[in-house]
PDB file of C-alpha atoms and ligand atoms in Angstrom:
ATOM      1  CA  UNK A   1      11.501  12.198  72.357  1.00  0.00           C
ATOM      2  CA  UNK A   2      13.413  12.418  75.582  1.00  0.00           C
ATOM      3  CA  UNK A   3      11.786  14.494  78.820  1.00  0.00           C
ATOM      4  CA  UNK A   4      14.016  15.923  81.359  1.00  0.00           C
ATOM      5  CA  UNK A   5      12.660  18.240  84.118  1.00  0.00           C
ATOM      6  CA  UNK A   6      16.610  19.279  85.399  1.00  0.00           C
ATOM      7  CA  UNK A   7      19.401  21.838  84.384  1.00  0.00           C
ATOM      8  CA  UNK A   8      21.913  18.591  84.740  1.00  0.00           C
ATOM      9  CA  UNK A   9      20.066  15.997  82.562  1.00  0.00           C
ATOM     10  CA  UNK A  10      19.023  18.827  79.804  1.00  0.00           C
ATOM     11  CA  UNK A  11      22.762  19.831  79.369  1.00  0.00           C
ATOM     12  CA  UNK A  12      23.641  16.154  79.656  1.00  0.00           C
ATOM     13  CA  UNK A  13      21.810  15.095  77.347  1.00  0.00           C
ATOM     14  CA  UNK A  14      22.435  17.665  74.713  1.00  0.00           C
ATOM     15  CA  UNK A  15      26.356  17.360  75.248  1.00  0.00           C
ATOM     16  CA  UNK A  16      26.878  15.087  72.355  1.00  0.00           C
ATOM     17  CA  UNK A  17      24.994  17.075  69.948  1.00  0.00           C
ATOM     18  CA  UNK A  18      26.671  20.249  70.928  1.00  0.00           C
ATOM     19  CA  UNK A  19      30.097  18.599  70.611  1.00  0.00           C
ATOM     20  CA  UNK A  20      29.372  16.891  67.082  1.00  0.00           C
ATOM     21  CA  UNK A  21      28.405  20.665  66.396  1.00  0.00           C
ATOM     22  CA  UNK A  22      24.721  20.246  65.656  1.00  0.00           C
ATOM     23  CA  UNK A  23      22.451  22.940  65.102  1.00  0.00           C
ATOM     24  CA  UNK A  24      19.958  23.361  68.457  1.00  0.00           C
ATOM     25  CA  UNK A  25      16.533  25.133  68.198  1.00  0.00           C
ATOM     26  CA  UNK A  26      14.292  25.917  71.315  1.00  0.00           C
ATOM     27  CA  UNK A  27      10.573  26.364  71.270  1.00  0.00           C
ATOM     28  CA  UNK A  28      10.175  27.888  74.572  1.00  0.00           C
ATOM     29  CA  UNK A  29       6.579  27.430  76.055  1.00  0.00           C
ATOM     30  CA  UNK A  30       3.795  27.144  79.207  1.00  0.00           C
ATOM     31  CA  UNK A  31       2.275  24.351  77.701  1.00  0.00           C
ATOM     32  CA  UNK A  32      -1.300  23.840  76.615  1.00  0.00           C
ATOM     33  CA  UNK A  33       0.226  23.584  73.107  1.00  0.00           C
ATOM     34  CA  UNK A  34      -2.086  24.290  70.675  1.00  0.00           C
ATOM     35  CA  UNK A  35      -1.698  24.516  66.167  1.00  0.00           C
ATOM     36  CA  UNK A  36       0.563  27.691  67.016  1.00  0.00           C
ATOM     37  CA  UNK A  37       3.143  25.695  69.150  1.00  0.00           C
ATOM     38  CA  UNK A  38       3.273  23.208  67.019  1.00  0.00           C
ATOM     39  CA  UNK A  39       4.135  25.292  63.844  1.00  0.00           C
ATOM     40  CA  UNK A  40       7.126  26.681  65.702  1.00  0.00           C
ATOM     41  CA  UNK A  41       7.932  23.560  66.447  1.00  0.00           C
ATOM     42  CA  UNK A  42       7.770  22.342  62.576  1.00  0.00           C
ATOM     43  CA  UNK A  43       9.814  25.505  62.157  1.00  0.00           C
ATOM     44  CA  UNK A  44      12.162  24.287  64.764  1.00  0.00           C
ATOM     45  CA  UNK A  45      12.183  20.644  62.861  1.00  0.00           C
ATOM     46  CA  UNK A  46      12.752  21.949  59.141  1.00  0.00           C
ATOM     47  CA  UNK A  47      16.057  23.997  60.340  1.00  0.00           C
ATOM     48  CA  UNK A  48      17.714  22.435  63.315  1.00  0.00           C
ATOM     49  CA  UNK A  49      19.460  19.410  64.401  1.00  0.00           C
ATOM     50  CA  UNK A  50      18.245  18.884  67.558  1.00  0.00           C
ATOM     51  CA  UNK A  51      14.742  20.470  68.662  1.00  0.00           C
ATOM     52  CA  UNK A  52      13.760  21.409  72.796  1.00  0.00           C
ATOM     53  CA  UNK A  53      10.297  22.132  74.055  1.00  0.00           C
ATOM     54  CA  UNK A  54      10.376  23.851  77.142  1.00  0.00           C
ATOM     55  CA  UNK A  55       7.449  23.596  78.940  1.00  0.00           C
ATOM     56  CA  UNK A  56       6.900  25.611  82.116  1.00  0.00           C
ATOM     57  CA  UNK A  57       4.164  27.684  83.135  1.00  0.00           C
ATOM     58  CA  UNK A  58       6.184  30.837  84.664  1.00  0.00           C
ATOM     59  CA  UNK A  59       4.767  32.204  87.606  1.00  0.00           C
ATOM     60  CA  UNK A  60       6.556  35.416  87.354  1.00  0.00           C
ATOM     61  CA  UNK A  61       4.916  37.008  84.454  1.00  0.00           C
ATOM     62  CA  UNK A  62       2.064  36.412  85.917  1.00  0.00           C
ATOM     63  CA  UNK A  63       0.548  39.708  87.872  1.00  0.00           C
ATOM     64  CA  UNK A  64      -3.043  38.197  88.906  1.00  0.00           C
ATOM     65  CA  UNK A  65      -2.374  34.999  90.610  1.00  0.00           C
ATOM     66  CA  UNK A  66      -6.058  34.015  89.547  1.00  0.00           C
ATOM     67  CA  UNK A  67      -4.792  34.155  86.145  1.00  0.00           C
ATOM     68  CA  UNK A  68      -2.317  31.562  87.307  1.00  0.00           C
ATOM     69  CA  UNK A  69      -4.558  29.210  88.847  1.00  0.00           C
ATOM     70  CA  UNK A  70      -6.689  29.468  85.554  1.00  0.00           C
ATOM     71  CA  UNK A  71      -3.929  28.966  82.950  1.00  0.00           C
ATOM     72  CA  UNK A  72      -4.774  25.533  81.240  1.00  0.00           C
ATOM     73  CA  UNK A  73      -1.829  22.470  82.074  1.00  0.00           C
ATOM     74  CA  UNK A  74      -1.912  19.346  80.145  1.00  0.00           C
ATOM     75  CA  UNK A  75       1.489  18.053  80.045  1.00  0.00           C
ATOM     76  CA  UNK A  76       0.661  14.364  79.009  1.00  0.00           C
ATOM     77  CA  UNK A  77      -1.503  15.900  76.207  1.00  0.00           C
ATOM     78  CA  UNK A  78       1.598  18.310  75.823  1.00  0.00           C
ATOM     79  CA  UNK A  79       4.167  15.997  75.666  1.00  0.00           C
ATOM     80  CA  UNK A  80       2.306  14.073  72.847  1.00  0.00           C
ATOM     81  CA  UNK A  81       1.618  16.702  70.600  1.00  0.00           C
ATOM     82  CA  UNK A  82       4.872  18.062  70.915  1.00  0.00           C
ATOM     83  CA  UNK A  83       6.514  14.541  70.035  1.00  0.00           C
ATOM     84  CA  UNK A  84       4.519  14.446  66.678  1.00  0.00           C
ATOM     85  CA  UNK A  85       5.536  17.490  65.782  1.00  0.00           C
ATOM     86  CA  UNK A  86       9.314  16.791  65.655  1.00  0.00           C
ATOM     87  CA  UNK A  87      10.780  17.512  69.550  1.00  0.00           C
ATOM     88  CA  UNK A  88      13.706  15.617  70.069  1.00  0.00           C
ATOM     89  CA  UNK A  89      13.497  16.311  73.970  1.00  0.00           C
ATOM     90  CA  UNK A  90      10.599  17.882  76.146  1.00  0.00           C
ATOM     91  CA  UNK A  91      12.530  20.266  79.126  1.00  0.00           C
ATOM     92  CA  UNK A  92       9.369  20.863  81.628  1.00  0.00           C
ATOM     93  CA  UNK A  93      11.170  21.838  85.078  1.00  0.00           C
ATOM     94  CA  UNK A  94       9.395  22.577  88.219  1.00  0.00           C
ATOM     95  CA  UNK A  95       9.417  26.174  89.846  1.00  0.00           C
ATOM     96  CA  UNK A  96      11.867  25.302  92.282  1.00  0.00           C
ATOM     97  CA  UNK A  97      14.616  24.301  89.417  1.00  0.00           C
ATOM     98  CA  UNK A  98      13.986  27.812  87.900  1.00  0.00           C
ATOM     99  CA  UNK A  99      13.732  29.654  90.659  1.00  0.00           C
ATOM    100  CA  UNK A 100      15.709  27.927  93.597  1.00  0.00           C
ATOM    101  CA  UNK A 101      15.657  29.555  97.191  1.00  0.00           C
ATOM    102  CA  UNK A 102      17.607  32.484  97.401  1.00  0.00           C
ATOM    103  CA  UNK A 103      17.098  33.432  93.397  1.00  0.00           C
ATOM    104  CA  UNK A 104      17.641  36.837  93.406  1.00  0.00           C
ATOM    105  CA  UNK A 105      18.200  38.048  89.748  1.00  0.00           C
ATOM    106  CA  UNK A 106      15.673  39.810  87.583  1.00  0.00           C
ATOM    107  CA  UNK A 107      16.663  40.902  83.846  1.00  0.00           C
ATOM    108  CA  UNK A 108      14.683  43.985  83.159  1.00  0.00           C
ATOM    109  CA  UNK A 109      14.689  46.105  79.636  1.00  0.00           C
ATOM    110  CA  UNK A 110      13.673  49.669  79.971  1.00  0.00           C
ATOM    111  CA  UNK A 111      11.791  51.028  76.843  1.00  0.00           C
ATOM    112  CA  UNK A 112       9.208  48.569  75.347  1.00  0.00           C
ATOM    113  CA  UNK A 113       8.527  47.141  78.039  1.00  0.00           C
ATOM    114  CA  UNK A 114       6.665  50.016  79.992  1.00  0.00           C
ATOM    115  CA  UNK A 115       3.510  50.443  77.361  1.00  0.00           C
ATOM    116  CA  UNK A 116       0.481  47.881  76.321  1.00  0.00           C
ATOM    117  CA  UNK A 117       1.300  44.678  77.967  1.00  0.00           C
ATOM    118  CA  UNK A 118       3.305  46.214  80.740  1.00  0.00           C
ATOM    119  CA  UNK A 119       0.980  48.833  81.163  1.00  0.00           C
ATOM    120  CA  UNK A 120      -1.578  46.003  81.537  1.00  0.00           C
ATOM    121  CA  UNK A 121      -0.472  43.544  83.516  1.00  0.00           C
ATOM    122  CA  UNK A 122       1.954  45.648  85.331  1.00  0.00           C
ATOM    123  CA  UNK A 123       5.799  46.129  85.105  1.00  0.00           C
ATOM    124  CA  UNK A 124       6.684  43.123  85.926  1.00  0.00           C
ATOM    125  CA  UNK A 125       5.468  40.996  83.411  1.00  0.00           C
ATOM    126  CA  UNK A 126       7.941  41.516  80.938  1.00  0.00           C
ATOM    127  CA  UNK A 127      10.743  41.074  84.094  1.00  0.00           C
ATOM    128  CA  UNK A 128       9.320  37.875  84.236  1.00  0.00           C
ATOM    129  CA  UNK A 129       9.130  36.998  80.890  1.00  0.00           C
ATOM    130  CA  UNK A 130      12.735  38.248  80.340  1.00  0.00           C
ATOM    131  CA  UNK A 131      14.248  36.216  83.205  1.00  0.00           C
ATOM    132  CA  UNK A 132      13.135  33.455  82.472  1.00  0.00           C
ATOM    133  CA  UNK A 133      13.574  33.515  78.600  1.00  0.00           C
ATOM    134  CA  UNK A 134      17.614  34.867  79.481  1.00  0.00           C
ATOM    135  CA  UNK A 135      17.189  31.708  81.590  1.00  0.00           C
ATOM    136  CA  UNK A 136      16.194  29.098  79.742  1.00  0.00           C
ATOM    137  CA  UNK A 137      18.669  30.390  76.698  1.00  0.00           C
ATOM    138  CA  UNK A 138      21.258  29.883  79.262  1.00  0.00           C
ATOM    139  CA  UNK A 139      20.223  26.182  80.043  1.00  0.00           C
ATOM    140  CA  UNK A 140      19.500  24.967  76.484  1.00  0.00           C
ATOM    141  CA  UNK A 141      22.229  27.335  74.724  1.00  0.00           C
ATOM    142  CA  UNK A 142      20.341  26.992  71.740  1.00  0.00           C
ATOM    143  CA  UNK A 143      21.728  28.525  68.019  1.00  0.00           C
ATOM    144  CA  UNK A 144      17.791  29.937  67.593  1.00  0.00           C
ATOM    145  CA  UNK A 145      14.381  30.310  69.702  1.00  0.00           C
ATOM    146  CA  UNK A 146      11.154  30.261  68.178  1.00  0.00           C
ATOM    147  CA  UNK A 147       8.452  32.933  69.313  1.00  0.00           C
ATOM    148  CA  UNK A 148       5.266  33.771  67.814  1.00  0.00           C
ATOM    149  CA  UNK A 149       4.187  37.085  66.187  1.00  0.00           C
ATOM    150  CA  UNK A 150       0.990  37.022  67.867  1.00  0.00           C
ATOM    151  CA  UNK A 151       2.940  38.178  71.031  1.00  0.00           C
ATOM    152  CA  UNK A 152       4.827  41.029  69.147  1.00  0.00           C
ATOM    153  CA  UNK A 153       5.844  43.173  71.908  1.00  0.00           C
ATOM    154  CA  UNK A 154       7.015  39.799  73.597  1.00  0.00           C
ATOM    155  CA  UNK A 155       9.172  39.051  70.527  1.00  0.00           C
ATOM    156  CA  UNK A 156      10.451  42.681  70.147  1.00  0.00           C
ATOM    157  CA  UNK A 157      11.279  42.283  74.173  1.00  0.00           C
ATOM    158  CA  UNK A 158      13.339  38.887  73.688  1.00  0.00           C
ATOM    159  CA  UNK A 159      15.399  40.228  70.579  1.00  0.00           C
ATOM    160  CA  UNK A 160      16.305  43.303  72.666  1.00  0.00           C
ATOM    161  CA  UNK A 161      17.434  41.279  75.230  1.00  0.00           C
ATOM    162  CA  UNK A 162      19.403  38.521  73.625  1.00  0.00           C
ATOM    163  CA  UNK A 163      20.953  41.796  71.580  1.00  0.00           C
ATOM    164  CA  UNK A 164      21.623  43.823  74.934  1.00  0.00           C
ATOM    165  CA  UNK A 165      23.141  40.682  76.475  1.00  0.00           C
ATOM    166  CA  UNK A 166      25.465  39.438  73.568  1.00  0.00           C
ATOM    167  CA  UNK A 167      23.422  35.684  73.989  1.00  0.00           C
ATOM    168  CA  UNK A 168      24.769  33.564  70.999  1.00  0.00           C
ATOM    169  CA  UNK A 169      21.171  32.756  70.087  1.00  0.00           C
ATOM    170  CA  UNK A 170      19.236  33.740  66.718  1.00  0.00           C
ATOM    171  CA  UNK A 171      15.479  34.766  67.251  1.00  0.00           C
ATOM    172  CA  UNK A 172      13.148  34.143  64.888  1.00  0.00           C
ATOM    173  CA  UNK A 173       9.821  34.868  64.792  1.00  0.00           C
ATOM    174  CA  UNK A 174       7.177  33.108  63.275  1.00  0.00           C
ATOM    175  CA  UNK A 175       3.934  34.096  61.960  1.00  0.00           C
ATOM    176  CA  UNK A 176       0.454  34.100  64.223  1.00  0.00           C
ATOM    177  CA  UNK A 177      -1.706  31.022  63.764  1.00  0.00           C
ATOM    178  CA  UNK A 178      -5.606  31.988  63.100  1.00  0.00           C
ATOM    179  CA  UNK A 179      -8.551  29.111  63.008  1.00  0.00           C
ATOM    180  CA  UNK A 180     -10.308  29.044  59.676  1.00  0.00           C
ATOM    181  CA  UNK A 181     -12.438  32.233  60.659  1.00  0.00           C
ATOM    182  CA  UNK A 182      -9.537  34.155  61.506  1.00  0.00           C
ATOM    183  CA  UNK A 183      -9.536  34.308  65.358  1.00  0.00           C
ATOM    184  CA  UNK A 184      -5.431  33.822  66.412  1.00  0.00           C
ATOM    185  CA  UNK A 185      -4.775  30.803  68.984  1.00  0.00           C
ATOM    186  CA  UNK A 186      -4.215  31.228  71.901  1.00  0.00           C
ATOM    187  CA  UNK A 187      -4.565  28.366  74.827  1.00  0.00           C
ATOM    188  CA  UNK A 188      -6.959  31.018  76.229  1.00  0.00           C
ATOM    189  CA  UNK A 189      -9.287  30.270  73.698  1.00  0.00           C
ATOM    190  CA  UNK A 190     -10.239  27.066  75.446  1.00  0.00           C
ATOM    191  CA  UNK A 191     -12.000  29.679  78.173  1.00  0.00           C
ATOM    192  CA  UNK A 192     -14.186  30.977  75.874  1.00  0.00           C
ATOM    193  CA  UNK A 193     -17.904  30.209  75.816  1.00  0.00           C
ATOM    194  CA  UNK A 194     -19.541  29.846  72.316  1.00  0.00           C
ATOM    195  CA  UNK A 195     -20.922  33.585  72.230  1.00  0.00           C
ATOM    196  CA  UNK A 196     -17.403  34.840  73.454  1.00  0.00           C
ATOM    197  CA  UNK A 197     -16.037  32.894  70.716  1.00  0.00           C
ATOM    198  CA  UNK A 198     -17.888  34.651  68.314  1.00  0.00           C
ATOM    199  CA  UNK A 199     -17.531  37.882  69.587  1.00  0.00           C
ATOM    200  CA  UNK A 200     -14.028  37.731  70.183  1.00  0.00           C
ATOM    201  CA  UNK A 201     -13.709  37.605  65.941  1.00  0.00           C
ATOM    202  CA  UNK A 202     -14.388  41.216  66.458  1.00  0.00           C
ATOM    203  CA  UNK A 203     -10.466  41.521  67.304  1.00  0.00           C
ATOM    204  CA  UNK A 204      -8.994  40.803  63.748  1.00  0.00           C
ATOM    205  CA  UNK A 205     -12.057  42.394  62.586  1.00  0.00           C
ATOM    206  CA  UNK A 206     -10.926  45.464  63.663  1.00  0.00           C
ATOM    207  CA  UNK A 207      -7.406  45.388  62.566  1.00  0.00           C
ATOM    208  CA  UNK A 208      -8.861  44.077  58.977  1.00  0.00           C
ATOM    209  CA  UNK A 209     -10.576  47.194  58.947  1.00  0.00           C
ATOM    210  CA  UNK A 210      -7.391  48.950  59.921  1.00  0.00           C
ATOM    211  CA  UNK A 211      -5.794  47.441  57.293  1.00  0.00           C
ATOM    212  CA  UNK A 212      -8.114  48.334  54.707  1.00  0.00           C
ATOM    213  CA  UNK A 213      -8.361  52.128  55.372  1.00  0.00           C
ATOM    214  CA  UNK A 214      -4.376  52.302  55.518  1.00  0.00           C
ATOM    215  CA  UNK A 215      -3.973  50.371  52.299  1.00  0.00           C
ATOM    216  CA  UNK A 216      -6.723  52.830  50.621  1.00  0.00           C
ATOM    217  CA  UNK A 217      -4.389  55.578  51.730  1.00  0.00           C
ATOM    218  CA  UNK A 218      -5.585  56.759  54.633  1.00  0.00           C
ATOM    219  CA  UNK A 219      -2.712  58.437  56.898  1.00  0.00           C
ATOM    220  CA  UNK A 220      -4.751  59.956  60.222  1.00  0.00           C
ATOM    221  CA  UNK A 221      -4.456  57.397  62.605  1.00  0.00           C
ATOM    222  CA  UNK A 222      -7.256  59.018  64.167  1.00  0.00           C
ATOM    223  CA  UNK A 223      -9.581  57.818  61.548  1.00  0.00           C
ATOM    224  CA  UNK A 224      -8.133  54.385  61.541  1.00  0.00           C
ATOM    225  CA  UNK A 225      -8.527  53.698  64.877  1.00  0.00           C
ATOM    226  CA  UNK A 226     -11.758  55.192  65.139  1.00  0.00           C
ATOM    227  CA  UNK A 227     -13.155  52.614  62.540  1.00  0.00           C
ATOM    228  CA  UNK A 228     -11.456  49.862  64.191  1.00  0.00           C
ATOM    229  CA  UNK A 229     -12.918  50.807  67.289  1.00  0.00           C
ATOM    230  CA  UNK A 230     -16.731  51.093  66.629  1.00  0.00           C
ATOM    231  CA  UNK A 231     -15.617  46.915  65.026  1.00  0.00           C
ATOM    232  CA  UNK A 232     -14.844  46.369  68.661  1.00  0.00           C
ATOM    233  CA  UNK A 233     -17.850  48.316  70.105  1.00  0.00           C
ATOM    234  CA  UNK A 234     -20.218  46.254  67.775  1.00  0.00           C
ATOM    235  CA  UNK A 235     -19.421  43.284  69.297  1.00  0.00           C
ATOM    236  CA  UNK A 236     -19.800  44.998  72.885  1.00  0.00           C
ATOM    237  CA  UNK A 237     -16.139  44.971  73.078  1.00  0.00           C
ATOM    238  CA  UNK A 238     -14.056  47.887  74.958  1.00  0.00           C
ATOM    239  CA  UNK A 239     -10.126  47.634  74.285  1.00  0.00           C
ATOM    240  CA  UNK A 240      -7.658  47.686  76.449  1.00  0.00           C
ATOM    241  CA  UNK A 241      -5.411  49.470  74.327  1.00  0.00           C
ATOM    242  CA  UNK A 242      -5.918  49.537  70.787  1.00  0.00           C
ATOM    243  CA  UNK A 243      -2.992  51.521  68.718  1.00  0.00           C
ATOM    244  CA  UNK A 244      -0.690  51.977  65.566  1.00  0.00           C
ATOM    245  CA  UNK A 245       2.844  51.933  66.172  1.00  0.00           C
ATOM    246  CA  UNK A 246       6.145  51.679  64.910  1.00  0.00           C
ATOM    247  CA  UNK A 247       7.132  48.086  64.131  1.00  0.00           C
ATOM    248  CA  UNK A 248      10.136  48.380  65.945  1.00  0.00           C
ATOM    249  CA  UNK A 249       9.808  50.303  69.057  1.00  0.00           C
ATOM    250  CA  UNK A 250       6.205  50.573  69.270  1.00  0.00           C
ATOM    251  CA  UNK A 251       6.393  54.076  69.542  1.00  0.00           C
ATOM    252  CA  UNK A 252       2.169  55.593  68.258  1.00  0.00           C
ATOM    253  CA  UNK A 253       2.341  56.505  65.169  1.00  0.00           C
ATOM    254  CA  UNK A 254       1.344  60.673  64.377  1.00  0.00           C
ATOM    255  CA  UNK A 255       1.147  59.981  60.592  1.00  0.00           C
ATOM    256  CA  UNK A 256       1.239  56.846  58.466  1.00  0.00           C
ATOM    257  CA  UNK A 257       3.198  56.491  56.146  1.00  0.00           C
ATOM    258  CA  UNK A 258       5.277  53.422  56.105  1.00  0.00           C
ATOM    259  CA  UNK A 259       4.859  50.386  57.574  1.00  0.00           C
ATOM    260  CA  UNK A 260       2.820  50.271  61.321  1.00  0.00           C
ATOM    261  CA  UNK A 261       1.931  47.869  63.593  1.00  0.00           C
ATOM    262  CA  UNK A 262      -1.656  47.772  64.797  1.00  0.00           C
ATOM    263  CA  UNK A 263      -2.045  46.216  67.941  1.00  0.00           C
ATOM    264  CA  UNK A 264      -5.238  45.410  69.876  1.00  0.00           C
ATOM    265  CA  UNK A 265      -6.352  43.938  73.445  1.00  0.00           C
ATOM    266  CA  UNK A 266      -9.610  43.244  74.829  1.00  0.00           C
ATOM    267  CA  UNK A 267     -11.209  41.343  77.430  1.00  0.00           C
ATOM    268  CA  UNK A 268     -13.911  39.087  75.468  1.00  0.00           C
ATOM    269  CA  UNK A 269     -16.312  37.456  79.137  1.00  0.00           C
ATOM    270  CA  UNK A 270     -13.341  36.504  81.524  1.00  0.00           C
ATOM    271  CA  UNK A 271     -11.089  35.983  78.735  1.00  0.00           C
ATOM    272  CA  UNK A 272      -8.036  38.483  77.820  1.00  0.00           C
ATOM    273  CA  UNK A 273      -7.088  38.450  74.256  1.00  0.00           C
ATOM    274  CA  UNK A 274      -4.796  39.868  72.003  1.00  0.00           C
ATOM    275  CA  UNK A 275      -3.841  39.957  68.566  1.00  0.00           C
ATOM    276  CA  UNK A 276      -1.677  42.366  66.133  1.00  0.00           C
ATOM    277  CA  UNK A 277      -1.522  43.013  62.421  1.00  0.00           C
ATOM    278  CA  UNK A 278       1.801  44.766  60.027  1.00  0.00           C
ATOM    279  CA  UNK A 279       0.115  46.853  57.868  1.00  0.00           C
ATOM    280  CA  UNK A 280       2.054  48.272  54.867  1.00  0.00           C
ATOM    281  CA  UNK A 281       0.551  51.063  53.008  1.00  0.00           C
ATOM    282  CA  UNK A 282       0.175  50.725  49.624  1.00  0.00           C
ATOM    283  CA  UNK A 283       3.094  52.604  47.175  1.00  0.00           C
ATOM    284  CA  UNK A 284       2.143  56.121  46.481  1.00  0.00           C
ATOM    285  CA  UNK A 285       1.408  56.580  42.498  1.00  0.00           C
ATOM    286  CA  UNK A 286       4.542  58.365  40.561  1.00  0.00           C
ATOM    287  CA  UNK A 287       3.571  61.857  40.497  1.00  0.00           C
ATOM    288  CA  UNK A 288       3.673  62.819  36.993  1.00  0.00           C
ATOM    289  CA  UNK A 289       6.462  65.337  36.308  1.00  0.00           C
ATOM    290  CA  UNK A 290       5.596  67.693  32.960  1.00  0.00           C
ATOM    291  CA  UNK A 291       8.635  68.641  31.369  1.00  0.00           C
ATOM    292  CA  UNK A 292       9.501  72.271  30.939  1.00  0.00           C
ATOM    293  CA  UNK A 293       9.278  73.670  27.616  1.00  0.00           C
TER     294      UNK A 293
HETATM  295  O1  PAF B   1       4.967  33.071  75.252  1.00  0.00           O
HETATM  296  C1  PAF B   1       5.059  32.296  76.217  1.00  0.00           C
HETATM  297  O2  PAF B   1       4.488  31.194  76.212  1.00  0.00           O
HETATM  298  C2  PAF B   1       5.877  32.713  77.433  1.00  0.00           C
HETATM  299  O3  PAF B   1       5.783  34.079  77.657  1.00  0.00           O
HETATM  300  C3  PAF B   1       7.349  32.262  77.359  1.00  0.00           C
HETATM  301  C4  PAF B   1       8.085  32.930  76.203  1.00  0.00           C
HETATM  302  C5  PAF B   1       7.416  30.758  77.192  1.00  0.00           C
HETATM  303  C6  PAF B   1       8.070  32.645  78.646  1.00  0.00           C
HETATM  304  O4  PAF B   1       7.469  32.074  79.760  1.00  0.00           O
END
């Protein structure tokens, strides 16, 4: 695995590849890889040529600069893990080659990007997380990115974009990574002490239950989310948000009856978590038609 930390030695070193026409994948990410990198990264391995990491914790998206300071680094431990999962090269650039002095664009999606995680962490998260994703997809040019389900409105966000923009890159996104108990990764998890560990199971608790009451036929989301709630408010838990939306547009749900996505935050101590479940209900029975006589 080569590491690069510039524009100029990323594009030079991909040059041959891209000329010999190989197929490039990018697993973008802010490091502190955990199983859930690394199974994009597989991904990235089983159907590409040529496989990028990026690694750089984006200050942008960031609207609580504590939350900065507190995100876990570990490049060394980083750039291991991702060489044994299949990277060819490991792009980690410093702020200053993303953002040099007098950067002055910001690619911003209306729609989406306003509710849950936006509403959260304020508007310009996802401006953040959209300039530098358009970014990066402009310095590796890759055929297809890898992004995880578990940050589904961030997924939803990046296809929009790369749509909107006509970038020449597929997006796929891969299913959430859960420990054996359930409880999604997440390099937050790292912050959480033993009792917020267990009480942050509470999460995909709740959308379990969520999932059972739809697939049992239950169309009031009302009722849904008021079971998946008192989940939460067992383990002393107060969400965020906690809702059932359209898969696409995450637009709440007034009935169910197709597929919705249930989505859930929660602080759990000091630690912010998410996760988010598709929930398809079950086929109605054939009515039986009686034949006239
Ligand atoms: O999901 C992440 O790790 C980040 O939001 C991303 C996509 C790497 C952009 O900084």
């Amino acid at each position: 695995m080569r590491s690069v930390t510039t524009v100029a030695d990323l594009r030079r070193t991909l040059e041959p590849s891209r000329r010999g026409g190989d197929r490039i994948g990018l697993v973008p990410t802010m490091g502190a890889l955990h199983a859930g990198h690394l199974s994009l990264i597989a991904r990235a391995r089983a159907s590409c040529d040529v496989v990028v990491v990026s690694l750089f914790v984006n200050p942008t998206q960031f609207n609580d600069g504590a939350d900065l300071a507190a995100y876990p680094r570990s490049i060394d431990r980083d750039a291991e893990l991702a060489r044994g999962a299949g990277a060819d090269i490991l792009f980690a650039p410093t702020v200053a080659e993303v953002y040099p002095a007098g950067f002055r664009t910001t690619v911003s999606l209306s729609g989406l990007t306003e509710v849950l995680e936006g509403a959260q962490r304020g508007r310009g998260h996802f401006d953040g997380v959209s300039t530098v994703v358009t970014k990066l997809l402009n310095m590796v040019g890759p055929d297809v990115a890898f992004f995880g389900q578990k940050d589904a409105q961030q997924a939803l966000v990046v296809a929009a974009l790369v749509r909107d923009l006509n970038i020449p890159t597929t997006i796929e996104t891969c299913p959430t990574v859960r420990e054996a108990d359930g409880l999604a990764l997440s390099s937050r998890n790292v912050h959480l002490s033993p009792t917020d560990r267990e009480r942050a199971l509470a999460l995909q608790r709740a959308l379990h239950v969520a999932d059972e009451l739809i697939s049992a036929g239950e169309h009031r989301p009302e009722i849904v989310l008021d079971a998946a709630r008192a989940v939460l408010g067992r383990a002393g838990l107060e969400p965020e948000y906690l809702v059932l939306t359209r898969p696409d547009d995450l637009v709440p749900v007034t009935r169910i009856d197709g597929p919705v996505l249930a989505l859930v935050a929660a602080r759990v101590g000091q630690t912010r978590l998410i996760d988010n479940r598709l929930i398809t209900p079950a086929p109605r029975p054939n009515r039986q038609v009686t034949a006239p006589c």
